[in-house]
Coordinates of C-alpha atoms in Angstrom, one line a residue:
Chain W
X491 CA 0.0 0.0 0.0
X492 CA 2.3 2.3 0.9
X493 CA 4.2 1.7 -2.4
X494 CA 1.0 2.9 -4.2
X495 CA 1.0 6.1 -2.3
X496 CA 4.5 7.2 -2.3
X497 CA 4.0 6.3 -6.6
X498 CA 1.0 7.9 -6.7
X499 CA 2.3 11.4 -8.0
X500 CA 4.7 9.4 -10.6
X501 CA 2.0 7.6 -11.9
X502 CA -0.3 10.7 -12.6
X503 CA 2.5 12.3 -14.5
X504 CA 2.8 9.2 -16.8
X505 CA -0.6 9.1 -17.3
X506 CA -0.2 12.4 -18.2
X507 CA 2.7 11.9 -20.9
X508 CA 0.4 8.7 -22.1
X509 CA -2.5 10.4 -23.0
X510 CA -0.5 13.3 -24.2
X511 CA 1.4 10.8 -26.4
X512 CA -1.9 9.4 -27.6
X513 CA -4.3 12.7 -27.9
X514 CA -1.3 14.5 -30.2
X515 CA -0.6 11.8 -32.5
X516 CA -4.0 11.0 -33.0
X517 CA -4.9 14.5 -34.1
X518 CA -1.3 14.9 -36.2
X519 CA -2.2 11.3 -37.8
X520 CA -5.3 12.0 -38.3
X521 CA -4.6 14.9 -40.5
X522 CA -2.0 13.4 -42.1
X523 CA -4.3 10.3 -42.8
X524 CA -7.1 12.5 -44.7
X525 CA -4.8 14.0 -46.5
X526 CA -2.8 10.7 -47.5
X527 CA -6.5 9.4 -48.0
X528 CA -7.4 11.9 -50.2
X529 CA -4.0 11.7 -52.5
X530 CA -4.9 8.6 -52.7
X531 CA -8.1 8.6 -54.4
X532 CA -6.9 12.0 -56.4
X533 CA -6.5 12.1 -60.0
X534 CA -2.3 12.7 -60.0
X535 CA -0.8 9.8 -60.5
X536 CA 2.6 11.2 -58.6
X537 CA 0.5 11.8 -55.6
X538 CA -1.3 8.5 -55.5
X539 CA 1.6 6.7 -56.2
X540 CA 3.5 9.0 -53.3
X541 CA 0.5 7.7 -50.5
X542 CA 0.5 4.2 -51.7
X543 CA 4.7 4.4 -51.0
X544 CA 4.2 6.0 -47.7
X545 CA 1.2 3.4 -46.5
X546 CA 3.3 0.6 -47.5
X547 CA 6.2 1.6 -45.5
X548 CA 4.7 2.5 -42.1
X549 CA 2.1 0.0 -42.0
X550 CA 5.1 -2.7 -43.1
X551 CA 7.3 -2.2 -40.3
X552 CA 7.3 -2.5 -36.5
X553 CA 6.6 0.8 -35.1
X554 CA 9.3 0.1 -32.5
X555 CA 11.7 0.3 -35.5
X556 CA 10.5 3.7 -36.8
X557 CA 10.5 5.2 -33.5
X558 CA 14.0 4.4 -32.6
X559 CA 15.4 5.2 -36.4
X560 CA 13.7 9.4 -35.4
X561 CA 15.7 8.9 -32.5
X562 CA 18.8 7.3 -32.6
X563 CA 19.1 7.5 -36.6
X564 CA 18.4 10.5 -37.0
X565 CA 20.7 12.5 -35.1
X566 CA 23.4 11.1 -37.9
X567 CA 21.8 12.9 -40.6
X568 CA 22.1 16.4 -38.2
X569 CA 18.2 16.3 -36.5
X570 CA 17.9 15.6 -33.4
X571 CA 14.6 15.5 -31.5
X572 CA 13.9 15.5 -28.0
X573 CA 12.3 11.7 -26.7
X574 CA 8.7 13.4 -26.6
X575 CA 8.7 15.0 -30.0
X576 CA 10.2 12.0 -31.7
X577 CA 7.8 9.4 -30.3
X578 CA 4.8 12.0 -31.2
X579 CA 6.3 12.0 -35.0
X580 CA 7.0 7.9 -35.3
X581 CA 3.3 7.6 -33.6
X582 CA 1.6 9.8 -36.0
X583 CA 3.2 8.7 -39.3
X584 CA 2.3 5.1 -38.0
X585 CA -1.5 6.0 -37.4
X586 CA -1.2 8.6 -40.3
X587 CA -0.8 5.4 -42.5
X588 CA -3.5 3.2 -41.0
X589 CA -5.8 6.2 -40.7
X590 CA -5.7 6.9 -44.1
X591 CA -6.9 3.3 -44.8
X592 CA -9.4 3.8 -42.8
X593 CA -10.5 7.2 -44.2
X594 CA -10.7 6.3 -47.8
X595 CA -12.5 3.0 -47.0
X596 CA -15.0 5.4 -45.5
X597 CA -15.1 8.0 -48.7
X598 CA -15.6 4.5 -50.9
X599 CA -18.2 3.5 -48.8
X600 CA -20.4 6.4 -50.0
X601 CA -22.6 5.6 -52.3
X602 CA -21.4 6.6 -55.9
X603 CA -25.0 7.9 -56.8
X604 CA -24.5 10.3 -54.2
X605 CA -21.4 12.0 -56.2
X606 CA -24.2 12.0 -58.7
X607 CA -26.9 13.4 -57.2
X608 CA -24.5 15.8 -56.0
X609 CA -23.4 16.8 -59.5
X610 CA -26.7 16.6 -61.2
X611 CA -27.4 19.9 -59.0
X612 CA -24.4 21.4 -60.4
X613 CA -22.6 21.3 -57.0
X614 CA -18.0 21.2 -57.8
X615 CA -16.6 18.5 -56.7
X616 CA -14.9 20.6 -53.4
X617 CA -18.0 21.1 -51.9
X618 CA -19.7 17.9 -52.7
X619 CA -16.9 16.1 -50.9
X620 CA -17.2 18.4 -47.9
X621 CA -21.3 18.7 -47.9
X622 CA -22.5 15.4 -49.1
X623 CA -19.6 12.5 -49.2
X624 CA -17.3 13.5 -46.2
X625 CA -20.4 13.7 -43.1
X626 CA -21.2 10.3 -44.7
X627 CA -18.0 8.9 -44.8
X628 CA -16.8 9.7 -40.8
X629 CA -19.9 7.8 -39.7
X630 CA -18.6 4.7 -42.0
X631 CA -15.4 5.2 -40.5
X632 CA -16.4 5.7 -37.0
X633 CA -15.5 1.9 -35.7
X634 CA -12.6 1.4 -37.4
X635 CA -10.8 4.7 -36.9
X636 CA -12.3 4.1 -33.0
X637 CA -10.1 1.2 -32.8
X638 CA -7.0 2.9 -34.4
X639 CA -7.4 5.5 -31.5
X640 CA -7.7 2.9 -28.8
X641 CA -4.7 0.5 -30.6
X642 CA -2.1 3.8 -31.0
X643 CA -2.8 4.6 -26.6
X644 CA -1.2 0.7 -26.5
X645 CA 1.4 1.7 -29.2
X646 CA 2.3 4.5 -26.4
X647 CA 4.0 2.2 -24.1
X648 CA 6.5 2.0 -27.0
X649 CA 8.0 5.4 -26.2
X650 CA 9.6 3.9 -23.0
X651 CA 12.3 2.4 -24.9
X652 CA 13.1 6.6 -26.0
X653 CA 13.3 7.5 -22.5
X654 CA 9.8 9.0 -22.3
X655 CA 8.3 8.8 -18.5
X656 CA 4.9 7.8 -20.0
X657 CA 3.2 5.0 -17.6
X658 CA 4.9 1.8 -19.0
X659 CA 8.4 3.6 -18.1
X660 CA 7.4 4.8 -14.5
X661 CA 5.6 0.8 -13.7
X662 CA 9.6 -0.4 -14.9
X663 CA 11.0 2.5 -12.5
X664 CA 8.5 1.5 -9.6
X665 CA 9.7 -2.1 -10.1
X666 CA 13.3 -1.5 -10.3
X667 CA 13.1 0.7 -6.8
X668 CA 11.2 -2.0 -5.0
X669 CA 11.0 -5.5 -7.1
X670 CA 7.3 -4.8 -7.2
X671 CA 7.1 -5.5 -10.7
X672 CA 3.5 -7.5 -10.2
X673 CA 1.7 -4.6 -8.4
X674 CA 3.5 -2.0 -10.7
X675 CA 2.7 -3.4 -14.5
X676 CA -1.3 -4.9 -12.8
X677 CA -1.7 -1.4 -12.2
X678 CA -0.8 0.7 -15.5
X679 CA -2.5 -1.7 -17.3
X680 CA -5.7 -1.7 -15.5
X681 CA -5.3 2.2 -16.1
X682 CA -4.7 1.7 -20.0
X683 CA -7.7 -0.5 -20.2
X684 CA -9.5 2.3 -18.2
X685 CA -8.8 4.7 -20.8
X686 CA -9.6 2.4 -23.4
X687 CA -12.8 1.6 -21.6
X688 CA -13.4 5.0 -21.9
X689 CA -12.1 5.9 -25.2
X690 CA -14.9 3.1 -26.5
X691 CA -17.8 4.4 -24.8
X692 CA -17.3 7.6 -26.5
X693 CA -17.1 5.8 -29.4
X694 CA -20.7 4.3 -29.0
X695 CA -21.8 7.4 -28.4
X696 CA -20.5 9.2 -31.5
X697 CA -21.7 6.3 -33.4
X698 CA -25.1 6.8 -32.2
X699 CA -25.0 10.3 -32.5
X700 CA -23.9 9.9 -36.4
X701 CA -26.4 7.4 -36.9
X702 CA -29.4 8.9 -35.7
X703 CA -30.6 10.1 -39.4
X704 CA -30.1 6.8 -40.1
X705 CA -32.4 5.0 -37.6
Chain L
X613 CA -38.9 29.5 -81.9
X614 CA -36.3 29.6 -79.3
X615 CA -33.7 27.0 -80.1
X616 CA -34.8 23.1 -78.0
X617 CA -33.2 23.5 -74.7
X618 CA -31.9 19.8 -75.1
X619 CA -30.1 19.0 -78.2
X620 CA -28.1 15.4 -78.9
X621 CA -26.0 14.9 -82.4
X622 CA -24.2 12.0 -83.1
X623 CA -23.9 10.1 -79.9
X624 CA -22.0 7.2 -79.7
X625 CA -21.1 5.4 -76.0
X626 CA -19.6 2.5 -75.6
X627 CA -18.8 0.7 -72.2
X628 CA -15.7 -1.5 -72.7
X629 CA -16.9 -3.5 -75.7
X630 CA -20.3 -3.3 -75.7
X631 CA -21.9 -0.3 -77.7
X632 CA -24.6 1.2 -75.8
X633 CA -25.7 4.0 -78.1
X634 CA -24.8 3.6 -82.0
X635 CA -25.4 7.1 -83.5
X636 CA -28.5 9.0 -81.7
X637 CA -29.8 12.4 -82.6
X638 CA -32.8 13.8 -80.6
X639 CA -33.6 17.2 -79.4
X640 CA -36.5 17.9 -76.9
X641 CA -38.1 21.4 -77.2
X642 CA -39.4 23.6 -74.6
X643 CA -42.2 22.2 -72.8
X644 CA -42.6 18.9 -74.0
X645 CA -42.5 15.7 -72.4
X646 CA -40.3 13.0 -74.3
X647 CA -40.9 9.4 -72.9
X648 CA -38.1 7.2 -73.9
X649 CA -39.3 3.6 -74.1
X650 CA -37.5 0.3 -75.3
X651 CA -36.6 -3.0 -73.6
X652 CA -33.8 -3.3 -70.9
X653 CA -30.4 -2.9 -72.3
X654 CA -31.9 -0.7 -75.3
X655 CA -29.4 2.4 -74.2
X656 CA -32.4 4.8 -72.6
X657 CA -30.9 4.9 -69.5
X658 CA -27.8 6.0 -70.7
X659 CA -29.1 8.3 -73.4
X660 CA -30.6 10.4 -70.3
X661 CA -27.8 10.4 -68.6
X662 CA -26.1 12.1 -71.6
X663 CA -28.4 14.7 -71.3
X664 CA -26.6 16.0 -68.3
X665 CA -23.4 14.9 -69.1
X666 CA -23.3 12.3 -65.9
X667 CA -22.3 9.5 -68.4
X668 CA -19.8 11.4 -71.4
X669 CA -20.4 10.6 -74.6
X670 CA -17.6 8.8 -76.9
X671 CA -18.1 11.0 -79.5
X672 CA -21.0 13.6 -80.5
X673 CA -22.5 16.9 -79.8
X674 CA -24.2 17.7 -76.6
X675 CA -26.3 21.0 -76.2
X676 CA -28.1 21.9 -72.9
X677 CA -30.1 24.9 -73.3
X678 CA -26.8 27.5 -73.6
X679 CA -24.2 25.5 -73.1
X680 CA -22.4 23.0 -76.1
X681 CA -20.3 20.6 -75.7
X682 CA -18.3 18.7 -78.1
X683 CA -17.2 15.0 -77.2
X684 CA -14.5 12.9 -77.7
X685 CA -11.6 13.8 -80.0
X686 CA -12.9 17.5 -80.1
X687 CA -13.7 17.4 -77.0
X688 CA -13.2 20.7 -75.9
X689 CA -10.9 21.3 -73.4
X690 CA -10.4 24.2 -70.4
X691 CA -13.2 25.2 -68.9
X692 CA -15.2 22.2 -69.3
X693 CA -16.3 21.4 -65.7
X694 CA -17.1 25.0 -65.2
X695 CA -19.7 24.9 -67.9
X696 CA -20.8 21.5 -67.0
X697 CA -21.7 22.3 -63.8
X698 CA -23.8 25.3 -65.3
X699 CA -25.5 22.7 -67.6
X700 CA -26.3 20.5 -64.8
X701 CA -27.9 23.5 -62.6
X702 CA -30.3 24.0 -65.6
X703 CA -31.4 20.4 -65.6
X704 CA -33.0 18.4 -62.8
X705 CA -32.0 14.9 -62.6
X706 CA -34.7 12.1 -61.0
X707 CA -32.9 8.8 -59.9
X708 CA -34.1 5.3 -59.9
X709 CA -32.8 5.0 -56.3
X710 CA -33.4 8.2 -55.0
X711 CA -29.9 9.2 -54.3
X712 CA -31.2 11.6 -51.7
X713 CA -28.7 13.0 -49.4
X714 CA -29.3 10.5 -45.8
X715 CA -27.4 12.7 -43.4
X716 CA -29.9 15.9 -44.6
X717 CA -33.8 16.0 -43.7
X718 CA -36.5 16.0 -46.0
X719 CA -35.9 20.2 -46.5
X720 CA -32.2 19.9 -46.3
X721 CA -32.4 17.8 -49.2
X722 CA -34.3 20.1 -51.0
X723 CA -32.5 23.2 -50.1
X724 CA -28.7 22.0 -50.2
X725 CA -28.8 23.4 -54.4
X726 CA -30.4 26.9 -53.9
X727 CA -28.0 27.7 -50.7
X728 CA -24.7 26.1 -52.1
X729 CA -25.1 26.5 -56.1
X730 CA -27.6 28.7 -56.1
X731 CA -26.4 30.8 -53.6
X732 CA -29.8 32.1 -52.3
X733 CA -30.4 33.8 -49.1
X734 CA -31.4 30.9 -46.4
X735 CA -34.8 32.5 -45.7
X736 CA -35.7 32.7 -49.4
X737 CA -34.3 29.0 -50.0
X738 CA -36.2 27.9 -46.8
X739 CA -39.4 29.3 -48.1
X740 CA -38.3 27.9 -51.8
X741 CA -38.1 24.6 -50.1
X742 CA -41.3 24.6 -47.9
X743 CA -43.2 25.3 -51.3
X744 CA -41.8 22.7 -53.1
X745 CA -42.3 20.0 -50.6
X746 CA -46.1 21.3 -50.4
X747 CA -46.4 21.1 -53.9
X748 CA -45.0 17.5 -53.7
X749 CA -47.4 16.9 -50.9
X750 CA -44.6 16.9 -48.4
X751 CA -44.5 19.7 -46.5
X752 CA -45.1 17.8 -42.8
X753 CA -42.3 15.8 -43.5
X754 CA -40.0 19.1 -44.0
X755 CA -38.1 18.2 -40.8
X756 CA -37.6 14.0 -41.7
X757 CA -34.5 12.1 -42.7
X758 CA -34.8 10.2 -46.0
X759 CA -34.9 6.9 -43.9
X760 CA -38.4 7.7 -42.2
X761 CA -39.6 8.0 -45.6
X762 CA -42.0 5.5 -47.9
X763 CA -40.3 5.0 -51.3
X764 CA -42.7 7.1 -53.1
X765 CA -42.1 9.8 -50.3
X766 CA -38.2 9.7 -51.3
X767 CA -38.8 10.0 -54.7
X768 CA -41.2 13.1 -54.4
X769 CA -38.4 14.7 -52.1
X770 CA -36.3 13.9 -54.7
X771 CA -38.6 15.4 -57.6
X772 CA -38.9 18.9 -55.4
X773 CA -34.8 18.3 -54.5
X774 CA -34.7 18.8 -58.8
X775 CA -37.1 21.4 -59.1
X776 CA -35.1 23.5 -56.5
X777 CA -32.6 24.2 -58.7
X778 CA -35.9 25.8 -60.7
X779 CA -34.1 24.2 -64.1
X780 CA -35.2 24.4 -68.0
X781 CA -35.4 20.6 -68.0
X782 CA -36.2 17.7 -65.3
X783 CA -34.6 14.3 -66.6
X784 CA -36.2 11.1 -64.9
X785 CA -34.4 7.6 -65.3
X786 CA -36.5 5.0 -64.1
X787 CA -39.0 6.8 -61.2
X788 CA -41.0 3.9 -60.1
X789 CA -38.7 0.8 -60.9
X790 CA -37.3 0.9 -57.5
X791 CA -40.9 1.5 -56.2
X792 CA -43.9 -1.0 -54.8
X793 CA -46.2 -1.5 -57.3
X794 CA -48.7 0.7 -54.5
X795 CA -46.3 3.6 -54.2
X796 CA -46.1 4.0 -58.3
X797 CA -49.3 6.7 -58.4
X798 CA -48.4 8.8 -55.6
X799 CA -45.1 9.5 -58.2
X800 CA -46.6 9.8 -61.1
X801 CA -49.4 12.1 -60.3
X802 CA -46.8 14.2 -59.1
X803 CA -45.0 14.2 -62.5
X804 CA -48.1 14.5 -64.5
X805 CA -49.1 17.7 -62.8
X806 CA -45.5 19.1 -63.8
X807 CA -46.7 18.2 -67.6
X808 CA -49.6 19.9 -66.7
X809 CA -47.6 23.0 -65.6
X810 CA -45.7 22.7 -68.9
X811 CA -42.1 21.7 -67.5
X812 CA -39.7 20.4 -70.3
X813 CA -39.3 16.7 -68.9
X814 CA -37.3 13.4 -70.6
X815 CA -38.6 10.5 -68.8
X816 CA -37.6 6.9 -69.0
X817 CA -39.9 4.5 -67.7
X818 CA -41.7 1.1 -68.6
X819 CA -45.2 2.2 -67.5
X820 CA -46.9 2.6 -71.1
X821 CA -49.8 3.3 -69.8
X822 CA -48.6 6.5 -67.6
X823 CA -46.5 7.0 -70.9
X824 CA -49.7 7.2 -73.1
X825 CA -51.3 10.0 -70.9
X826 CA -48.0 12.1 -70.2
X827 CA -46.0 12.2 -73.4
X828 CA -46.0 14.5 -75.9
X829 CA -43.6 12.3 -77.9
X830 CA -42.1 9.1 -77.7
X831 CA -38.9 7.7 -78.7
X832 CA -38.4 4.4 -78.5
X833 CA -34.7 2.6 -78.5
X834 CA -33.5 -0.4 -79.4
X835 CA -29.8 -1.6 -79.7
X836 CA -28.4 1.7 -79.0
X837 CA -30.5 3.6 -81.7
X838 CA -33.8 5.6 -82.1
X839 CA -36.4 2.9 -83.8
X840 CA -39.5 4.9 -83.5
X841 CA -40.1 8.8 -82.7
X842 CA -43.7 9.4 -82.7
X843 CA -46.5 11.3 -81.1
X844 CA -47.6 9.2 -78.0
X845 CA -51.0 8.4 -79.8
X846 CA -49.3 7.7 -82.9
X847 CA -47.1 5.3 -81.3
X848 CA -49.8 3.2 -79.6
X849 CA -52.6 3.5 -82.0
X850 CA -50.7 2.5 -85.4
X851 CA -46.9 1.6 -84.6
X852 CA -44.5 2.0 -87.9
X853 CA -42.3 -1.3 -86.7
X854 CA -43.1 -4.6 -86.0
X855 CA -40.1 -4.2 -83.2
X856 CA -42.3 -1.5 -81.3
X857 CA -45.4 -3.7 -82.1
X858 CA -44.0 -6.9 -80.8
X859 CA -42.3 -4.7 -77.6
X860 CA -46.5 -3.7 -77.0
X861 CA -47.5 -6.9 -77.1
X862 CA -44.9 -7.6 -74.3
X863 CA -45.8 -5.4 -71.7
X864 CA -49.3 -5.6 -70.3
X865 CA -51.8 -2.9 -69.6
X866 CA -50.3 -1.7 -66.6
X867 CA -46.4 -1.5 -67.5
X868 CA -45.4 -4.7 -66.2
X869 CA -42.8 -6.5 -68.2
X870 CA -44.3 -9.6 -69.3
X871 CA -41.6 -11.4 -71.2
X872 CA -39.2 -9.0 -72.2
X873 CA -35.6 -10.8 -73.7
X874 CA -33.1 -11.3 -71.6
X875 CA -31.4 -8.2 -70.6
X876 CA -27.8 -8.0 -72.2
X877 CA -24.8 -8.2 -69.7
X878 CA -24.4 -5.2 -67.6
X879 CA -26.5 -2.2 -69.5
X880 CA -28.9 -0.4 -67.4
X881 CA -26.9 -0.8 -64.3
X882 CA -23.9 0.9 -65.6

């Protein structure tokens, strides 16, 4: 018990760099996913063939790897980034990549007669995507790129091998001081799968909010 | 004479191999209602899609009231969407499946092509709106998503959705094929009291005997070209070809396709 306590402040601050981890490079990835999704489906070859390339590569390797090239590789070629920067960038450009996936899946979901109907009022293609195609295609989306959030807070424990004090660094600390390693890793990970936990509820609720013209 | 606000030269489509239209010329003047009849695969569906440039023609001459295009090798080049989109806001478009816009009510529907082409006021396209879906005998649904709505009901959102954008010509591909048999009047009535208000409208259906009371004219296809272009009482009375003839005898009183041929390979789906 008294372990707990005297942790106690340690543990908030991880939880602090976790979700900070997770938030960030879920927003960064997921603007770099719609825009990777939207290359992809665009008429230039050079820039479909560019998101293809970029998919390919951070969906085909561990993102363990790409973390630890941004921040022991890179330094050799001149940039160096701070732990907390460089596991936000290798976290984003890995959910950038599944994001996009997810994304486009969600603008080919749309109905095509619905690009027609657009058209067949005379609406450009900019503003159909953004009035008609793109509130459709978040709601198709919704579950998968729900599960990409909840599957990149996991991926955050991998920025403990870059020195970052996130929660899966301080339970190693807490174990190291007192060989508690049971008590230390039972605990972050009930508090991963409370976030989680939450992270789906609001889920359900977005998708029931989304899907309420649909009922 | 003002000049036909729909004009077609020389249209030839093909999708992959199969040649859907085979040389078609037909203009539709100002206020008349052009059924386009033949059996499935015959090219109607596509023809009307032409007529808004939704499908784009191999090679040919499309006009839509002021705007020309020219397709295929002289297809004309920068420009092109701009005044395709301006062709488009002059003709209404009526879908098979409705195509209404799920995540939008009933008015949103309606109004989405006076507030974002259009560029009216909201007020005025509100009001534009409300009058529509009371002329289409709508107006309690107003606040409704499309999936609380009948088939027919979709259909007539849709009809006010194309009369919103107040155009020279409403197109209609198929309105009561994806419909209950039960639901077909509630649609058609609708469409015959446009005749009646003299709109400019190209329908495609199978209903011969809606056809009969509606049309001014009717065209019918077959193989990718225009068989028979005759005055609708012309055309039921004392049909020219014995392909128009046999297709009658086919179809029963009531529209129903008795024993048409078997549809060619992916046509009217495409």
């Amino acid at each position: 018990m008294d372990m707990l306590v005297d942790s106690f402040p340690m543990l908030l601050r991880g939880l602090g760099i976790t979700l900070l981890l997770g938030v960030v490079s879920f927003v960064l990835g997921s603007a770099l996913g719609a825009l990777v999704a939207l290359a992809r489906i665009s008429a230039f070859r050079v820039l479909r063939g560019s998101a293809i390339m970029y998919v390919s590569i951070f969906r085909g390797t561990p993102l363990l790897i790409q973390i630890m090239i941004i921040y022991f590789g890179l330094p050799q070629l001149g940039v160096q980034l701070e732990p907390i920067p460089s596991a936000i960038l290798a976290l984003s450009l890995f959910a950038g990549a599944y994001l996009s996936e997810n994304f486009r899946g969600g603008i080919l979901g749309v109905d095509k007669g619905q690009w027609e109907a657009a058209s067949s009022i005379g609406m450009p293609y900019w503003r159909t995507f953004r009035r008609i195609i793109f509130p459709q295609a978040i709601r198709i989306a919704t579950p998968a790129v729900g599960g990409r959030f909840i599957a990149l807070m996991k991926d955050t424990s991998l920025a403990s091998v870059v020195t970052v004090v996130e929660l899966t660094r301080v339970a190693e600390s807490i174990g190291n001081a007192n060989f508690r390693y049971m008590e230390a890793f039972l605990m972050i990970g009930a508090m991963y799968w409370l976030i989680n936990t939450l992270l789906s509820v609001g889920q359900g609720m977005l998708e029931r909010r989304l899907g309420k013209a649909y009922a | 004479m003002t000049k036909p606000p729909i004009e077609l030269t020389g249209i030839h489509k093909a999708f992959g191999e199969l040649e859907v239209l085979r040389g078609v010329d037909l203009s539709v003047e100002r206020g008349e209602v052009v059924v386009l009849m033949g059996p499935s695969g015959s090219g109607k569906t596509t023809l009307v899609r032409c007529m808004n440039l939704l499908e784009e023609p191999d090679s040919g001459h499309v006009r839509i009231c002021d705007c020309a295009f020219s397709c295929g090798a002289s297809r004309d080049g920068r420009g092109r969407a701009r005044l395709m989109q301006r062709a488009r806001q002059q003709t209404g478009m009526v879908f098979q499946q409705f195509n209404l816009f799920p995540h939008m009510t009933a008015l949103g529907n309606v109004i989405e092509g006076p507030r974002q082409v259009r560029k009216l006021p909201t007020a005025e396209a509100i009001a534009l709106g409300e009058r529509l879906l009371d002329r289409v005998g709508l107006a309690d649904k107003r606040d409704v998503h499309p999936s609380r709505l009948s088939g027919g009901q979709k259909q007539r959102v849709a009809i006010a959705r194309a009369l919103a954008m107040e155009p020279e010509v409403v197109l209609f591909d198929e309105p009561t094929s994806a419909l209950d048999p039960e639901l077909h009047a509630e649609v058609l009535e609708v469409i015959q009291e446009l005749a009646g208000d003299g709109m400019t409208m190209v329908i495609v259906t199978h209903e011969t005997h809606f056809a009969r009371e509606v049309a001014d004219r009717i065209v019918f296809m077959d193989g990718g070209v225009v068989v028979e272009d005759a005055t609708a009482e012309a055309f039921f009375t004392r049909p020219s070809k014995e392909r128009v003839r046999t297709f009658l005898r086919l179809v029963d009183h009531s529209g129903a396709v008795v024993d048409a041929p078997a549809p060619r390979v992916g046509e009217e789906a495409v």
